Amino acid sequence: MAVGDVTFPKMWTVSGVKIGTSEAYVRYANRRDLVVFEFAEGSNVAGVFTQSAFAAAPVLLSKKHLAENTPRYLIINTGNANAATGEIGLQNAEKTCKRLADLGYVQTNQVLPFSTGVIGEQLPIERLLNGIQPALENLTEEGWEAAAYGIMTTDTTPKGASEQFELDGVTYHMTGISKGAGMIRPNMATMLSFVATDAPIAQELVDQLLQTTVTQSFNRITIDGDTSTNDSCIFIATGLAGGKGIDSIDDPRYQVILDVLSRVMLRLAQLIVRDGEGATKFITVTVEGGANTQECCDVAYSIAESPLIKTALFASDPNWGRIVMAIGKAGVDNLDSSKVQVWLGEVQICLDGGANPNYTEAAGAAVMSEKEILIRVDLGRGDAKDTVYTCDFSYDYVKINADYRS
Amino acid sequence: MAVGDVTFPKMWTVSGVKIGTSEAYVRYANRRDLVVFEFAEGSNVAGVFTQSAFAAAPVLLSKKHLAENTPRYLIINTGNANAATGEIGLQNAEKTCKRLADLGYVQTNQVLPFSTGVIGEQLPIERLLNGIQPALENLTEEGWEAAAYGIMTTDTTPKGASEQFELDGVTYHMTGISKGAGMIRPNMATMLSFVATDAPIAQELVDQLLQTTVTQSFNRITIDGDTSTNDSCIFIATGLAGGKGIDSIDDPRYQVILDVLSRVMLRLAQLIVRDGEGATKFITVTVEGGANTQECCDVAYSIAESPLIKTALFASDPNWGRIVMAIGKAGVDNLDSSKVQVWLGEVQICLDGGANPNYTEAAGAAVMSEKEILIRVDLGRGDAKDTVYTCDFSYDYVKINADYRS
């Protein structure tokens, strides 16, 4: 069960974005495991992808196509990641793009392919190809929710975020979906996320908006410290809602769009954590007082990925010694432990590197019994600050990953 | 339950090393939780310690004393790590050393203190001090097994290794103990390990032997990727068995001692993994064909610490896609995935970066059903090679760490 409020929101449609789904039987029967996005001509598209050296065939091809041409279609399958599949895997991804391109009257390199699921098996390519026409037949601007369901694997809930906003009297929309739920420590992007707006944004700003917002959202979450071979995040601006084009960061409307996109991306990223495999708690780890952002992140990830801390969180045990351990092992140069402060929620547990004499186990236990917990660390070295989001480590994490073939 | 043969061996006594234990009631009643080692005058002693920025008070004091004087005593308590305890913690460690020094007629800085257990609580110093005299009263060369039991925390078995060897007609002994069993990815040493020989080895060679053998033993194991605040490993050479002193690495006897110590240290390190918290399997991860040792270790640790791989090992699921994922995220510069080979035992699962066409699930499952599993990776980039030892990730790991206050 996902943690906290994960209600699927009203999804505003985005002019110029249509979505179709079909049952291709990639791995399981009777589920809509194939999703196609179609963008209006003139849309600007940006993507960020996994940094894994074993990047999947669709990731390699999406990067290539994105560099060569302007995308008009995305095609996404679940059930099979088409990763570690060699030359055949690349050919299958290419065949998928070609079939969709032929049916949509565009170039093959105007299609970006995405896959998620089991690594190391070849795609059932004929079934996949046969699913494309049916998906095209139900293309609709109302397809966001069906797509959110379509891209799920071990996710227990569909993940969506959507906002309507106004700029100079024109109404725009920002709508996106994402999926998790394991093998999550994205390094450039999450497993899969697709966000679109009908605002008119220049290509270079679309790229910049995606890079900026990914850093503070998908690149700040971790379920298990594992990085997928297929992580991809795509941002599309169709411009079809009209208004004057936004082509400079000095345009005051740029800041508004940055704020909206930041919220949508952070929500989509946090939804992945809230639905992390076996998660029973949602944890925010904030590290401040660092000499630079990197060391804040190093400490935050060291805490967020420690199996000992994650099991203590599951057990609601205010075992703060383990937090100190994780700070100690994070590799911060010349850290003076006597300047370190640690809080659980509002309760200071560690004062100047030692036990806070005013701390009581009851106060710590009260915080740990919550479903949403803030761990805050002050390194006492400077002004840098950063935040990472994670979940706890439960019996169910082991159960899900001992059973599921991901 | 520990994995494989963890039989406690015949422990050869080491001339010049006596060990006493007592019940100090540090945390639990009715257990011998205090251990004292006494070395004959003239013994040479070397130590390596945790690199944690939150190194415990006893670690800080041991390093200081070791730099100032020649140790004659070690004192070890379990149940409380005396870590993150600030100035009071340091004073308590110092009081402990002073009491033992007074009773043993040596200088305070000839005593090295060690603690293991809960982090962030002050030692019950009076009980600890009162336990010293009783421990001294039962000092005996036969005390190794009692000490191995005395230093256990979540360990399920005592850990010992011992060899008798001959050099130029003189019989020597090398005997040691260690403890785990969680918060284990030592970075310089394990939680606690103490090894002694009665061979006559010069101080600088004692230091060098410890550094060399720790690298390939305690610094190559991981249970959960967490690094303790208290890791310490001590090597003592009393010289009391006689024979000509060994004071050069060109002395052919040096190589013999290096070999013996390497075996004893590797055994003690592997015993910690075999008794890892919740472990049901013992995993050897060997990475070869690397451009250098560092990248071999990076890939080996990435595999050995991936929760997804560890849960698959627990489930005996030959889910090799997860191994490929872990190689991909290890951060090896410009890794050409098409040159990567992966074996499970003797079964090649990944050929040139893709699925081996001759691989069968049945063959992979047969290897995974074993209690001892070798994962071997060839990066296809060079001649470097390294090996890391780990265990799987089971329901019991979660259970132990959700219950135990470590």
Coordinates of C-alpha atoms in Angstrom, one line a residue, chain A residues 51-54 84 86 119-120 183 224-229 277 306-308 311-312 314-315 317-322 324-325 327-329 335 337 340 353-355 361 393-395 397-399 401-402 404-406, chain B residues 51-54 84 86 119-120 183 224-229 277 306-308 311-312 314-315 317-322 324-325 327-329 335 337 340 353-355 361 393-395 397-399 401-402 404-406:
Chain A
Q51 CA 23.4 6.9 -16.9
S52 CA 23.7 3.1 -16.6
A53 CA 26.5 1.6 -18.7
F54 CA 23.9 -1.1 -19.5
A84 CA 20.9 -6.5 -22.0
G86 CA 22.2 -7.0 -27.6
I119 CA 15.9 -7.4 -18.0
G120 CA 17.6 -9.8 -20.3
M183 CA 15.3 -0.4 -8.8
D224 CA 16.8 0.9 -2.8
G225 CA 19.9 2.6 -4.3
D226 CA 19.6 0.6 -7.5
T227 CA 19.6 2.4 -10.8
S228 CA 17.5 1.0 -13.6
T229 CA 18.8 0.4 -17.1
E277 CA 8.2 -1.6 -3.0
S306 CA 21.2 2.5 4.9
P307 CA 19.4 -0.8 5.4
L308 CA 19.9 -0.4 9.1
T311 CA 14.6 -1.3 8.9
A312 CA 14.6 0.9 12.1
F314 CA 9.9 0.2 9.5
A315 CA 10.1 -0.8 13.1
D317 CA 12.5 2.5 16.5
P318 CA 14.1 5.9 17.2
N319 CA 17.5 4.2 16.9
W320 CA 19.4 7.4 16.2
G321 CA 22.8 5.8 16.6
R322 CA 22.3 4.4 13.1
V324 CA 25.1 9.0 13.3
M325 CA 26.7 5.9 11.8
I327 CA 26.7 10.4 8.6
G328 CA 30.0 9.0 9.7
K329 CA 30.5 6.8 6.7
L335 CA 33.9 16.4 9.3
S337 CA 31.4 15.3 14.5
V340 CA 26.8 17.8 14.0
G353 CA 27.7 15.1 18.0
G354 CA 26.5 13.4 21.2
A355 CA 23.2 12.4 22.8
E361 CA 12.9 8.0 24.1
F393 CA 12.5 -1.2 4.3
S394 CA 9.9 -3.8 5.2
Y395 CA 9.3 -7.6 5.1
Y397 CA 10.3 -5.4 0.2
V398 CA 12.0 -8.7 0.6
K399 CA 8.8 -10.6 -0.4
N401 CA 11.7 -8.8 -4.7
A402 CA 12.1 -12.5 -3.8
Y404 CA 8.9 -10.7 -8.7
R405 CA 11.2 -11.2 -11.7
S406 CA 12.2 -7.6 -12.4
Chain B
Q51 CA 37.3 5.6 8.8
S52 CA 34.0 6.8 10.1
A53 CA 33.9 10.5 10.9
F54 CA 31.9 9.4 13.9
A84 CA 28.5 9.5 19.7
G86 CA 31.0 13.1 23.4
I119 CA 25.5 3.7 19.6
G120 CA 24.6 6.9 21.5
M183 CA 26.7 -2.7 10.1
D224 CA 24.7 -4.3 4.3
G225 CA 27.1 -1.6 3.1
D226 CA 27.0 0.1 6.5
T227 CA 30.3 1.1 8.2
S228 CA 30.5 0.8 11.9
T229 CA 31.7 3.6 14.2
E277 CA 22.4 -11.0 9.9
S306 CA 22.3 -4.4 -4.4
P307 CA 19.2 -5.1 -2.4
L308 CA 17.5 -6.4 -5.6
T311 CA 16.8 -10.6 -2.3
A312 CA 17.0 -12.6 -5.6
F314 CA 17.6 -15.3 -1.0
A315 CA 14.8 -16.5 -3.3
D317 CA 16.0 -16.8 -8.4
P318 CA 18.6 -16.7 -11.3
N319 CA 17.5 -13.2 -12.1
W320 CA 20.6 -12.2 -13.9
G321 CA 19.1 -8.9 -15.3
R322 CA 19.7 -7.5 -11.8
V324 CA 23.7 -6.5 -15.3
M325 CA 21.8 -3.6 -13.7
I327 CA 27.3 -3.6 -13.3
G328 CA 25.7 -0.8 -15.3
K329 CA 25.3 1.5 -12.3
L335 CA 32.3 0.5 -20.0
S337 CA 28.6 -3.5 -22.3
V340 CA 30.9 -8.0 -20.5
G353 CA 26.5 -8.0 -22.8
G354 CA 23.4 -9.9 -23.8
A355 CA 21.6 -13.2 -22.9
E361 CA 16.8 -21.2 -16.6
F393 CA 19.1 -10.4 2.2
S394 CA 16.3 -12.3 3.9
Y395 CA 13.2 -11.7 5.9
Y397 CA 17.6 -9.4 8.1
V398 CA 14.6 -7.1 8.4
K399 CA 13.4 -8.9 11.5
N401 CA 17.2 -5.1 12.5
A402 CA 13.7 -4.1 13.2
Y404 CA 17.6 -5.2 17.7
R405 CA 18.8 -1.9 19.0
S406 CA 22.3 -1.8 17.5

